[in-house]
Coordinates of C-alpha atoms in Angstrom, one line a residue:
M1030 CA 77.3 144.8 65.8
K1031 CA 80.4 143.2 64.6
T1032 CA 82.4 146.2 65.8
E1033 CA 80.9 146.1 69.3
G1034 CA 81.5 142.3 69.7
G1035 CA 85.0 143.1 68.5
K1036 CA 85.6 145.6 71.3
G1037 CA 83.9 143.3 73.8
N1038 CA 86.3 140.7 72.9
E1039 CA 89.3 143.1 73.0
T1040 CA 88.1 144.2 76.4
K1041 CA 87.9 140.5 77.7
T1042 CA 91.4 139.8 76.1
A1043 CA 92.9 142.8 77.9
E1044 CA 91.2 142.0 81.0
G1045 CA 92.5 138.4 80.8
T1046 CA 96.1 139.6 80.2
R1047 CA 95.9 141.9 83.2
K1048 CA 94.8 139.1 85.5
A1049 CA 97.5 136.5 84.0
A1050 CA 100.1 139.4 84.7
A1051 CA 98.7 139.8 88.3
R1052 CA 99.0 136.1 88.9
R1053 CA 102.6 136.1 87.7
T1054 CA 103.5 138.8 90.2
R1055 CA 101.6 137.6 93.3
E1056 CA 103.0 135.3 96.1
V1057 CA 102.1 131.4 95.5
A1058 CA 102.6 129.0 98.3
I1059 CA 102.7 125.4 97.3
K1060 CA 102.7 122.2 99.5
G1061 CA 104.4 119.2 98.4
I1062 CA 106.1 116.2 99.9
A1063 CA 109.1 116.9 102.1
I1064 CA 112.0 114.9 100.7
S1065 CA 115.5 116.4 102.0
P1066 CA 115.6 118.8 104.8
G1067 CA 117.1 122.2 104.3
V1068 CA 116.0 125.9 103.3
A1069 CA 116.7 127.4 100.0
I1070 CA 116.2 131.1 98.8
G1071 CA 117.0 131.9 95.3
E1072 CA 115.8 132.2 91.7
V1073 CA 114.1 129.5 90.2
F1074 CA 115.5 127.7 87.0
D1075 CA 112.6 125.7 85.1
T1076 CA 113.8 122.6 83.1
S1077 CA 111.8 120.3 80.9
E1078 CA 112.3 117.4 78.8
V1079 CA 110.9 117.1 75.3
P1080 CA 108.7 114.0 75.4
A1081 CA 109.5 111.2 73.1
E1082 CA 106.9 110.8 70.3
A1083 CA 106.3 107.2 70.1
P1084 CA 102.7 106.3 69.2
R1085 CA 101.5 102.8 68.9
R1086 CA 102.5 101.3 65.6
A1087 CA 102.2 97.8 64.1
I1088 CA 104.6 96.7 61.5
E1089 CA 104.5 94.2 58.5
A1090 CA 105.7 90.8 58.8
G1091 CA 108.8 91.3 56.8
K1092 CA 109.9 94.3 59.1
A1093 CA 110.2 92.2 62.2
E1094 CA 114.1 91.7 61.9
A1095 CA 114.7 95.4 61.2
E1096 CA 112.8 96.2 64.3
R1097 CA 114.8 93.9 66.2
Q1098 CA 118.0 95.4 65.0
R1099 CA 116.5 98.9 65.9
L1100 CA 116.0 97.6 69.5
A1101 CA 119.4 96.1 69.7
A1102 CA 120.9 99.3 68.6
A1103 CA 119.0 101.2 71.2
V1104 CA 120.0 98.7 73.8
T1105 CA 123.7 99.3 72.9
A1106 CA 123.1 102.9 73.2
S1107 CA 121.5 102.8 76.5
R1108 CA 124.4 100.7 77.9
K1109 CA 126.8 103.3 76.9
Q1110 CA 124.8 106.0 78.6
V1111 CA 124.5 103.9 81.8
S1112 CA 128.4 103.4 81.5
K1113 CA 128.9 106.9 81.2
L1114 CA 126.8 107.7 84.3
K1115 CA 128.7 105.1 86.3
A1116 CA 131.9 106.9 85.2
R1117 CA 130.5 110.3 86.6
L1118 CA 130.2 108.6 90.1
G1119 CA 133.6 109.6 91.1
V1120 CA 132.7 113.3 91.2
L1121 CA 129.5 112.9 93.3
P1122 CA 129.6 112.8 97.0
E1123 CA 130.1 109.4 98.6
E1124 CA 126.6 109.1 99.7
A1125 CA 125.3 109.6 96.3
Q1126 CA 127.9 107.3 94.9
E1127 CA 126.6 104.5 97.1
E1128 CA 122.9 105.3 96.2
L1129 CA 123.4 105.5 92.4
E1130 CA 125.9 102.6 91.8
P1131 CA 123.4 99.6 92.6
L1132 CA 120.7 101.3 90.7
L1133 CA 123.0 101.6 87.7
D1134 CA 123.8 98.0 88.1
A1135 CA 120.0 97.2 88.0
Y1136 CA 119.7 99.2 84.9
A1137 CA 122.6 97.5 83.3
M1138 CA 121.3 94.0 84.3
M1139 CA 117.8 95.0 82.6
L1140 CA 119.6 95.9 79.5
G1141 CA 121.1 92.6 79.2
D1142 CA 119.3 89.5 78.5
S1143 CA 116.5 90.4 80.8
R1144 CA 112.7 89.8 81.1
L1145 CA 112.1 93.2 79.6
I1146 CA 114.3 92.8 76.4
R1147 CA 113.2 89.3 75.8
G1148 CA 109.6 90.2 76.1
A1149 CA 110.0 93.2 73.7
R1150 CA 111.7 90.8 71.0
R1151 CA 109.0 88.4 71.5
R1152 CA 106.2 91.2 71.1
I1153 CA 108.0 92.4 67.9
A1154 CA 108.1 88.8 66.2
D1155 CA 104.7 87.5 67.6
E1156 CA 102.5 90.7 67.7
L1157 CA 104.3 92.5 64.8
L1158 CA 104.7 95.7 67.1
S1159 CA 107.3 98.3 66.4
A1160 CA 110.3 98.3 68.8
E1161 CA 109.0 101.5 70.8
T1162 CA 105.5 99.8 71.2
A1163 CA 106.9 96.4 72.1
V1164 CA 109.3 97.9 74.8
Q1165 CA 106.4 100.1 76.2
D1166 CA 104.0 97.2 76.4
E1167 CA 106.3 94.7 78.0
A1168 CA 107.5 97.4 80.6
E1169 CA 103.8 98.0 81.4
A1170 CA 103.0 94.4 81.8
I1171 CA 106.0 93.9 84.2
A1172 CA 105.4 97.0 86.1
A1173 CA 101.8 96.1 86.5
A1174 CA 102.7 92.5 87.7
I1175 CA 105.0 94.1 90.4
L1176 CA 102.6 96.5 91.7
A1177 CA 99.8 94.0 91.8
A1178 CA 102.0 92.0 94.3
K1179 CA 100.4 91.7 97.8
D1180 CA 103.4 93.0 99.6
D1181 CA 103.5 95.1 102.8
D1182 CA 106.6 97.0 101.1
K1183 CA 104.5 99.2 98.7
A1184 CA 107.3 101.7 98.5
G1185 CA 109.7 98.9 97.3
L1186 CA 107.2 97.6 94.6
K1187 CA 106.8 101.2 93.4
R1188 CA 110.6 101.6 93.2
R1189 CA 111.1 98.3 91.3
A1190 CA 108.1 99.2 88.9
G1191 CA 109.9 102.7 88.4
E1192 CA 113.1 100.9 87.4
V1193 CA 111.6 99.0 84.8
R1194 CA 109.6 102.0 83.3
E1195 CA 112.9 104.2 83.5
I1196 CA 114.5 101.6 81.3
A1197 CA 111.8 101.6 78.9
R1198 CA 111.8 105.4 78.8
R1199 CA 115.4 105.4 77.9
L1200 CA 115.1 102.8 75.2
T1201 CA 112.1 104.7 73.7
R1202 CA 114.1 108.1 73.6
N1203 CA 117.1 106.3 72.1
L1204 CA 114.8 104.7 69.6
T1205 CA 113.2 107.9 68.5
A1206 CA 116.3 109.9 68.7
T1207 CA 114.8 112.2 71.3
P1208 CA 117.4 114.1 73.3
F1209 CA 117.6 113.9 77.1
R1210 CA 117.2 116.6 79.6
S1211 CA 120.3 118.9 80.0
L1212 CA 121.1 120.5 83.4
K1213 CA 124.2 122.3 82.2
G1214 CA 122.8 125.7 82.2
V1215 CA 121.5 125.9 85.7
P1216 CA 123.1 128.9 87.3
A1217 CA 124.7 128.6 90.7
G1218 CA 122.4 129.2 93.7
A1219 CA 119.4 128.3 91.7
I1220 CA 116.4 126.3 92.8
L1221 CA 115.7 123.7 90.0
L1222 CA 112.0 123.3 88.9
A1223 CA 110.8 120.5 86.7
E1224 CA 107.7 118.4 86.1
E1225 CA 109.6 115.2 87.2
L1226 CA 113.2 114.2 87.7
T1227 CA 114.6 110.8 87.0
P1228 CA 117.4 109.1 89.3
A1229 CA 119.7 109.8 86.3
D1230 CA 118.8 113.5 86.1
A1231 CA 119.5 113.5 89.9
A1232 CA 123.0 112.1 89.4
L1233 CA 123.9 115.2 87.2
L1234 CA 123.1 117.5 89.8
D1235 CA 126.0 119.4 91.4
P1236 CA 125.1 120.0 95.1
T1237 CA 127.6 122.7 95.5
R1238 CA 125.9 124.7 92.8
I1239 CA 122.1 124.0 93.2
A1240 CA 120.3 125.5 96.2
G1241 CA 117.2 123.3 96.0
V1242 CA 114.9 121.2 93.9
A1243 CA 111.1 121.1 93.6
T1244 CA 109.2 119.1 91.1
E1245 CA 105.5 118.4 90.1
E1246 CA 105.7 114.6 90.2
G1247 CA 107.5 112.1 92.3
G1248 CA 107.3 110.5 95.8
A1249 CA 109.1 110.0 99.1
D1250 CA 110.1 106.4 98.6
G1251 CA 111.5 106.6 94.9
H1252 CA 115.1 106.4 93.8
T1253 CA 115.0 110.0 92.9
A1254 CA 114.2 111.0 96.4
I1255 CA 116.7 108.8 97.9
M1256 CA 119.4 110.4 95.7
L1257 CA 118.3 113.9 96.5
R1258 CA 118.7 113.1 100.2
A1259 CA 122.0 111.3 99.6
L1260 CA 123.1 114.7 97.7
G1261 CA 121.9 116.6 100.6
I1262 CA 119.9 119.1 98.4
P1263 CA 117.0 120.7 99.9
S1264 CA 114.1 119.2 98.0
V1265 CA 110.2 119.0 97.8
L1266 CA 108.5 116.7 95.3
A1267 CA 104.9 116.4 94.2
C1268 CA 104.2 120.2 94.2
P1269 CA 100.7 120.5 92.3
G1270 CA 100.7 123.4 89.8
L1271 CA 104.4 124.2 90.3
T1272 CA 105.5 124.5 86.7
E1273 CA 102.6 126.6 85.8
A1274 CA 102.9 129.0 88.9
A1275 CA 106.7 129.8 88.4
R1276 CA 108.7 131.5 85.8
R1277 CA 112.4 131.2 85.3
G1278 CA 113.9 134.0 87.3
D1279 CA 111.2 134.3 90.0
Q1280 CA 112.5 134.2 93.5
A1281 CA 111.4 131.5 95.8
V1282 CA 111.9 130.1 99.2
L1283 CA 111.9 126.3 99.5
D1284 CA 111.7 124.6 102.8
G1285 CA 112.6 120.8 102.3
G1286 CA 111.8 119.9 105.8
A1287 CA 108.3 121.3 105.8
G1288 CA 107.6 120.3 102.1
T1289 CA 106.8 123.8 101.0
I1290 CA 107.9 126.3 98.3
V1291 CA 106.9 129.9 98.0
I1292 CA 107.1 131.5 94.7
R1293 CA 107.6 135.2 94.4
P1294 CA 107.5 135.6 98.4
G1295 CA 106.4 138.7 100.0
E1296 CA 108.4 140.3 102.6
A1297 CA 106.8 138.2 105.4
A1298 CA 107.3 134.9 103.7
L1299 CA 111.0 136.1 102.7
Q1300 CA 111.8 137.0 106.3
A1301 CA 110.3 133.7 107.5
G1302 CA 112.4 131.9 105.0
R1303 CA 115.6 133.6 106.3
E1304 CA 114.7 132.7 110.0
S1305 CA 114.1 129.1 108.9
L1306 CA 117.5 129.0 107.1
A1307 CA 119.3 130.2 110.2
T1308 CA 117.3 127.8 112.5
Y1309 CA 117.9 124.8 110.3
A1310 CA 121.7 125.6 110.0
K1311 CA 121.9 125.7 113.8
E1312 CA 119.8 122.5 114.1
K1313 CA 122.0 120.8 111.6
A1314 CA 125.2 121.7 113.4
R1315 CA 123.9 120.5 116.7
L1316 CA 122.6 117.1 115.4
A1317 CA 126.0 116.7 113.7
K1318 CA 127.7 117.1 117.0
L1319 CA 125.5 114.3 118.4
R1320 CA 127.1 111.9 116.0
R1321 CA 130.2 111.6 117.9
L1322 CA 128.6 111.5 121.3
P1323 CA 127.3 108.3 123.0
A1324 CA 123.7 107.4 123.5
V1325 CA 123.8 107.3 127.2
T1326 CA 121.0 108.5 129.7
L1327 CA 121.4 111.3 132.2
D1328 CA 121.8 108.5 134.9
G1329 CA 124.7 106.6 132.9
E1330 CA 122.5 103.8 131.1
E1331 CA 124.0 103.0 127.6
V1332 CA 121.3 102.4 124.8
E1333 CA 122.3 100.9 121.6
L1334 CA 121.2 102.6 118.5
Q1335 CA 121.4 100.8 115.3
A1336 CA 120.1 101.3 111.8
N1337 CA 118.1 99.0 109.6
L1338 CA 119.3 98.6 106.1
E1339 CA 117.2 97.6 102.9
I1340 CA 120.0 98.1 100.2
P1341 CA 123.7 98.7 100.4
A1342 CA 123.0 102.1 98.8
E1343 CA 122.0 103.4 102.3
L1344 CA 125.3 102.6 103.9
P1345 CA 126.6 106.2 103.8
L1346 CA 123.4 107.6 105.5
I1347 CA 124.1 105.0 108.3
A1348 CA 127.6 106.3 108.6
Q1349 CA 126.4 109.9 108.7
A1350 CA 123.9 109.2 111.4
G1351 CA 126.5 107.8 113.7
A1352 CA 124.7 104.3 113.9
Q1353 CA 126.1 101.7 116.3
G1354 CA 125.8 98.8 113.7
I1355 CA 123.0 97.5 111.6
G1356 CA 120.2 96.1 113.7
L1357 CA 118.4 94.7 110.8
L1358 CA 119.9 94.0 107.3
R1359 CA 117.1 92.9 105.0
T1360 CA 118.5 90.6 102.4
E1361 CA 115.7 90.5 99.9
F1362 CA 117.6 93.1 97.8
L1363 CA 119.8 90.0 96.6
F1364 CA 116.7 88.3 95.3
M1365 CA 115.3 91.3 93.4
N1366 CA 115.5 92.0 89.7
R1367 CA 117.2 89.0 88.7
E1368 CA 116.3 85.8 87.1
D1369 CA 118.3 83.3 88.8
L1370 CA 118.9 82.8 92.6
P1371 CA 122.2 84.3 94.1
D1372 CA 124.8 81.7 94.6
E1373 CA 126.8 81.5 97.8
D1374 CA 129.7 83.6 96.4
A1375 CA 127.5 86.3 95.4
Q1376 CA 126.1 86.4 99.0
V1377 CA 129.4 86.4 100.4
D1378 CA 130.4 89.5 98.2
A1379 CA 127.2 91.4 99.2
Y1380 CA 127.5 90.7 102.9
T1381 CA 131.3 91.5 102.9
Q1382 CA 130.5 94.9 101.4
V1383 CA 128.2 95.6 104.3
V1384 CA 130.3 94.2 107.0
E1385 CA 133.4 96.0 106.0
A1386 CA 131.6 99.4 105.7
M1387 CA 130.5 99.0 109.3
A1388 CA 134.3 98.6 110.4
G1389 CA 133.8 96.2 113.3
D1390 CA 130.3 97.3 114.4
C1391 CA 127.7 94.4 114.7
V1392 CA 125.7 93.6 111.7
T1393 CA 122.4 91.5 112.3
I1394 CA 121.6 89.8 109.0
R1395 CA 118.0 88.7 108.5
V1396 CA 117.7 85.7 106.3
L1397 CA 115.2 85.8 103.5
D1398 CA 111.7 86.9 104.4
W1399 CA 109.7 85.9 101.6
G1400 CA 106.1 84.8 100.9
G1401 CA 104.4 83.9 97.8
E1402 CA 102.9 87.5 97.5
K1403 CA 106.2 89.0 96.8
D1404 CA 107.4 89.8 93.3
M1405 CA 110.8 88.0 93.0
E1406 CA 111.3 86.4 89.6
A1407 CA 114.4 84.4 90.8
L1408 CA 112.6 82.8 93.5
A1409 CA 109.6 82.0 91.4
E1410 CA 111.9 80.4 88.7
G1411 CA 114.4 78.9 91.3
I1412 CA 112.1 77.0 93.6
G1413 CA 109.2 76.0 91.4
P1414 CA 105.5 76.8 91.5
F1415 CA 104.8 78.7 94.6
H1416 CA 101.1 79.3 95.4
A1417 CA 100.6 82.4 97.6
G1418 CA 97.3 81.3 98.8
P1419 CA 94.1 83.5 99.4
N1420 CA 96.0 85.3 102.3
P1421 CA 99.7 85.4 101.8
A1422 CA 100.4 87.2 105.1
L1423 CA 99.1 84.0 106.9
G1424 CA 100.6 81.5 104.5
L1425 CA 104.0 79.9 103.7
R1426 CA 106.4 82.7 104.2
G1427 CA 109.5 83.8 106.4
I1428 CA 111.1 80.9 108.3
R1429 CA 108.2 78.5 107.1
M1430 CA 109.2 78.9 103.6
L1431 CA 112.9 78.6 104.3
L1432 CA 112.5 75.3 106.5
K1433 CA 110.3 74.0 103.5
R1434 CA 113.2 74.9 101.1
P1435 CA 116.3 74.5 103.2
E1436 CA 118.7 75.0 100.3
L1437 CA 117.8 78.6 100.4
L1438 CA 118.7 78.7 104.1
E1439 CA 121.8 76.6 103.8
A1440 CA 123.3 79.2 101.1
Q1441 CA 122.7 82.0 103.3
F1442 CA 123.9 80.5 106.5
A1443 CA 127.1 79.3 104.6
A1444 CA 127.8 82.7 103.2
I1445 CA 127.4 84.5 106.4
L1446 CA 129.6 82.0 108.1
R1447 CA 132.3 82.7 105.6
V1448 CA 132.3 86.2 105.8
A1449 CA 132.3 85.9 109.6
G1450 CA 135.5 83.8 109.5
A1451 CA 137.2 85.8 106.9
E1452 CA 138.3 88.5 109.4
P1453 CA 138.6 88.1 113.1
G1454 CA 136.8 90.4 115.2
T1455 CA 133.8 90.7 112.8
Q1456 CA 130.4 91.0 114.6
I1457 CA 127.6 89.3 112.7
R1458 CA 124.3 88.1 114.1
I1459 CA 121.6 86.0 112.1
L1460 CA 118.1 86.6 112.3
L1461 CA 115.1 84.4 111.6
P1462 CA 112.0 85.9 110.5
M1463 CA 108.4 85.2 111.2
V1464 CA 109.1 82.8 114.1
T1465 CA 106.0 81.5 115.6
I1466 CA 107.0 78.4 117.6
P1467 CA 110.2 77.1 119.4
A1468 CA 110.3 74.3 117.0
E1469 CA 111.1 76.5 114.1
V1470 CA 114.2 77.9 115.8
S1471 CA 115.4 74.5 116.7
Q1472 CA 115.0 73.2 113.2
A1473 CA 116.9 76.3 111.9
R1474 CA 119.7 75.7 114.3
E1475 CA 120.1 72.0 113.2
I1476 CA 120.5 73.3 109.5
Y1477 CA 123.0 76.0 111.0
E1478 CA 125.0 73.4 112.4
R1479 CA 124.9 71.1 109.5
V1480 CA 126.3 73.9 107.4
Q1481 CA 129.4 74.6 109.8
R1482 CA 130.2 70.8 109.7
R1483 CA 130.2 71.1 106.0
L1484 CA 132.5 74.1 105.8
R1485 CA 134.9 72.7 108.4
R1486 CA 135.1 69.5 106.3
K1487 CA 136.1 71.7 103.2
G1488 CA 138.7 73.5 105.3
I1489 CA 136.9 77.0 105.0
P1490 CA 137.8 79.2 108.0
L1491 CA 135.0 79.8 110.6
P1492 CA 135.0 82.4 113.3
E1493 CA 136.1 81.3 116.7
K1494 CA 132.6 82.2 118.2
E1495 CA 129.8 81.4 115.8
P1496 CA 127.3 84.0 115.1
L1497 CA 124.4 84.2 117.3
L1498 CA 121.0 82.9 115.9
G1499 CA 118.0 85.0 116.9
A1500 CA 114.5 85.3 116.4
M1501 CA 112.1 87.8 115.2
I1502 CA 109.0 88.5 117.5
E1503 CA 106.5 89.8 115.1
T1504 CA 103.2 87.7 115.6
P1505 CA 101.0 87.4 118.8
G1506 CA 102.0 83.8 118.9
A1507 CA 105.7 84.5 119.2
A1508 CA 105.4 87.1 121.7
L1509 CA 103.2 84.8 123.9
A1510 CA 105.5 82.0 123.6
A1511 CA 108.6 84.0 123.9
D1512 CA 109.6 82.4 127.1
A1513 CA 109.7 79.1 125.3
I1514 CA 111.3 80.6 122.1
A1515 CA 114.0 82.3 124.5
L1516 CA 115.2 78.7 125.2
E1517 CA 115.9 78.1 121.6
A1518 CA 117.2 81.6 120.3
D1519 CA 120.2 83.6 121.1
F1520 CA 118.6 87.0 120.9
F1521 CA 115.2 88.6 120.2
A1522 CA 114.5 91.4 117.7
I1523 CA 110.8 92.7 118.2
G1524 CA 109.3 93.8 114.8
T1525 CA 106.6 96.1 116.0
N1526 CA 105.2 96.9 112.5
D1527 CA 104.0 93.4 111.8
L1528 CA 103.4 92.7 115.5
A1529 CA 100.9 95.6 115.4
M1530 CA 99.4 94.4 112.2
Y1531 CA 98.7 90.7 113.3
T1532 CA 97.6 91.7 116.7
L1533 CA 95.1 94.1 115.5
A1534 CA 94.2 92.4 112.2
V1535 CA 94.9 95.7 110.3
D1536 CA 96.7 96.3 107.1
R1537 CA 98.2 99.7 107.1
A1538 CA 97.9 99.6 103.2
E1539 CA 94.1 99.2 103.3
A1540 CA 92.6 102.7 103.4
E1541 CA 89.3 101.4 105.0
V1542 CA 91.1 100.2 108.1
S1543 CA 94.4 101.8 108.2
H1544 CA 93.1 104.3 110.9
L1545 CA 92.8 101.1 113.3
Y1546 CA 96.5 100.5 113.1
D1547 CA 98.1 101.6 116.4
P1548 CA 101.3 100.6 117.8
L1549 CA 100.2 101.9 121.2
H1550 CA 97.2 99.7 121.5
P1551 CA 97.5 98.2 125.1
A1552 CA 97.4 94.7 123.3
V1553 CA 100.6 95.5 121.3
L1554 CA 102.4 97.1 124.2
R1555 CA 101.5 94.0 126.4
L1556 CA 103.0 91.7 123.7
V1557 CA 106.1 93.8 123.7
Q1558 CA 106.4 93.7 127.4
F1559 CA 105.8 90.1 127.6
A1560 CA 108.6 89.3 125.0
T1561 CA 110.9 91.8 126.6
E1562 CA 110.7 90.4 129.9
A1563 CA 111.1 86.8 128.7
A1564 CA 114.5 87.9 127.2
L1565 CA 115.6 89.6 130.1
R1566 CA 114.7 86.8 132.5
L1567 CA 117.5 84.8 130.8
R1568 CA 119.7 87.9 130.2
M1569 CA 119.3 87.5 126.4
P1570 CA 119.7 90.5 124.2
V1571 CA 116.5 92.0 123.1
S1572 CA 115.9 94.9 120.7
V1573 CA 113.0 96.7 118.8
C1574 CA 113.4 97.2 115.2
G1575 CA 110.0 98.4 114.0
E1576 CA 108.9 102.1 113.4
M1577 CA 108.3 102.5 117.2
A1578 CA 112.0 102.4 117.7
G1579 CA 112.6 105.4 115.3
N1580 CA 110.0 107.6 117.1
P1581 CA 111.8 109.9 119.9
R1582 CA 108.3 110.2 121.7
L1583 CA 108.2 106.5 122.2
V1584 CA 111.7 106.1 123.5
P1585 CA 111.0 106.8 127.1
L1586 CA 108.3 103.9 127.1
L1587 CA 110.6 101.4 125.6
L1588 CA 113.4 102.3 127.8
G1589 CA 110.9 102.0 130.7
L1590 CA 109.9 98.4 129.5
G1591 CA 113.5 97.3 129.6
I1592 CA 114.5 97.9 126.1
R1593 CA 118.2 98.9 125.7
A1594 CA 118.8 98.5 122.0
L1595 CA 116.8 100.2 119.2
S1596 CA 117.2 99.7 115.3
M1597 CA 115.6 102.2 113.1
N1598 CA 116.0 104.2 109.7
A1599 CA 119.3 105.9 110.0
S1600 CA 117.7 109.5 109.5
A1601 CA 116.0 109.0 112.8
I1602 CA 118.9 108.4 114.9
P1603 CA 120.2 111.8 115.8
R1604 CA 116.8 112.7 117.3
V1605 CA 116.5 109.3 119.0
K1606 CA 119.7 109.9 120.5
Q1607 CA 118.9 113.4 121.6
M1608 CA 115.9 112.0 123.5
V1609 CA 117.9 109.2 125.0
R1610 CA 120.6 111.7 126.4
S1611 CA 117.8 113.9 128.1
L1612 CA 116.0 110.9 130.0
K1613 CA 116.7 109.1 133.3
I1614 CA 115.9 105.4 133.5
D1615 CA 113.9 105.6 136.8
D1616 CA 111.7 108.2 135.4
C1617 CA 111.1 106.0 132.2
A1618 CA 110.4 103.0 134.4
R1619 CA 107.7 104.9 136.4
F1620 CA 106.3 106.2 133.1
A1621 CA 106.1 102.8 131.6
R1622 CA 104.2 101.4 134.7
R1623 CA 101.8 104.2 134.4
V1624 CA 101.2 103.5 130.7
M1625 CA 100.8 99.7 131.1
E1626 CA 98.0 100.4 133.6
Q1627 CA 95.9 102.0 130.8
G1628 CA 93.4 100.1 128.7
D1629 CA 92.4 103.1 126.5
P1630 CA 94.7 103.8 123.5
K1631 CA 93.8 107.5 123.4
R1632 CA 94.7 108.0 127.0
I1633 CA 98.0 106.0 126.3
Q1634 CA 98.6 108.5 123.2
E1635 CA 98.0 111.3 125.6
L1636 CA 100.5 110.1 128.1
V1637 CA 103.2 109.5 125.6
M1638 CA 102.8 113.0 124.0
G1639 CA 102.7 114.7 127.4
F1640 CA 105.8 112.9 128.7
G1641 CA 108.1 115.3 130.8
E1642 CA 105.4 118.0 130.9
A1643 CA 104.0 119.1 134.5
G1644 CA 105.8 116.0 135.9
S1645 CA 103.6 113.6 134.0
D1646 CA 106.5 111.2 133.9
R1647 CA 107.1 111.2 137.5
S1648 CA 103.5 110.8 138.9

């Protein structure tokens, strides 16, 4: 019996081996998240990082000082590593430099007298925890607080939580003397595979040698994704089962635009990959030519295509896209990851960096858009207790908060005016967020003029023509009162994301109702039309700066409604420009009239998707 059982086990083992071998030779296609467009064909090179062994550990009371010293040594080592990464910036493409430098600055700040380090020291002393455990506990507490914030910018929250966790990871590896990932052995032309890459790992990649990147973890909005896009490496993240399916040396076809990777491709998949590679190369060359061409319709109407900017690191992407300026500079980055409010000089430095990079093109700076739900330690500390209320989206936020705390608005106005006055010819506009009534604009203008008088008394140079003061139209109330607000404001920027949210009472982040979010809902379109017409009657500039602006399919409708300025993510500009250059304004106007006659969102969607087909835009 034992012999028979042994034979049976041997047979099962042999069968399992054969099946495993078959799996390792057959084609495997994996769908992940498309991160950076491009096609790569080459052998895969897997790289892993030894995990840091740091189990939870308590200490004796007499060991607290020793643990604090260990933490201090790890902080010092981490600072040196961050400094070395900064020294490497010069060998990276300019776009990657601009992405990584502010991130490394944030890392350096967190390795100073930050909440993370102070909290870890306190946990060592009060809770008698080892340095590793104290760092991990404090980092998770901070990350949890950031992620729990009720903020529409979920991607931004994840990035900030990731930054804290990354510093904790670095400290833990230094505390445990665990080596970091090495990428020196990656052969030229390889497709790099890993469970996960950190932004620091991405900084070590050589885009001239690595054909593509695929990981099992990661997301589209993290710093690693931004770095990979900046480096221009075709990349796919969040590929389930990737590291188990592939072995070093396997051939693969990676499509960063489609978000796919095929391991051990058969002839059909390989041929499809070659065709995609050729197609992508042609498309890239064609869109690159658009950068130097004007955004002008077939009948000669100019359309201004600008970029939205969340952090200065995105400036190179804006230059690459051929944007005609910045239509929306979000200034919240100035207040993130810091414990004190940025003073006027710090803001001058930040705005100067952006304005100089745009080399004379217009920059529209939106003053701080913050409500009590956003996680900004500097604001919470700097302006005292702040109650978010049961529904922060309807509470004290945007211009309401700034008028209640005018010192914040004064500092931003003063910094912007100083930058505008520093160099003649600089084009800067100022945008007020969350405006709902005309009085908010007039009150802000009073503060604006008061700041100008103060700067003049100090002898600080001001621009000959003061920067225009505009209003964001992002609530139904503002859209319906647009004719009255237009008498107080110098220009409008229609924020269609929030406008749709407030109009339809739908939070896109809420899974239960997100399907109801529809910027093509007739109510939203009528509010856009009403606000646009109010501006045009006074010959006042008006733009759209929400996601609608970056969707080429919606460009004919927006132009037909009278919009001639669009601001979007930089990556969307080439295709939007391509659409603009294929249109005639008369066709767009007729199409818009037809759309605005509809009351069914589905019918509107059909018309938009079918524009230009079978004369649908001319009927």
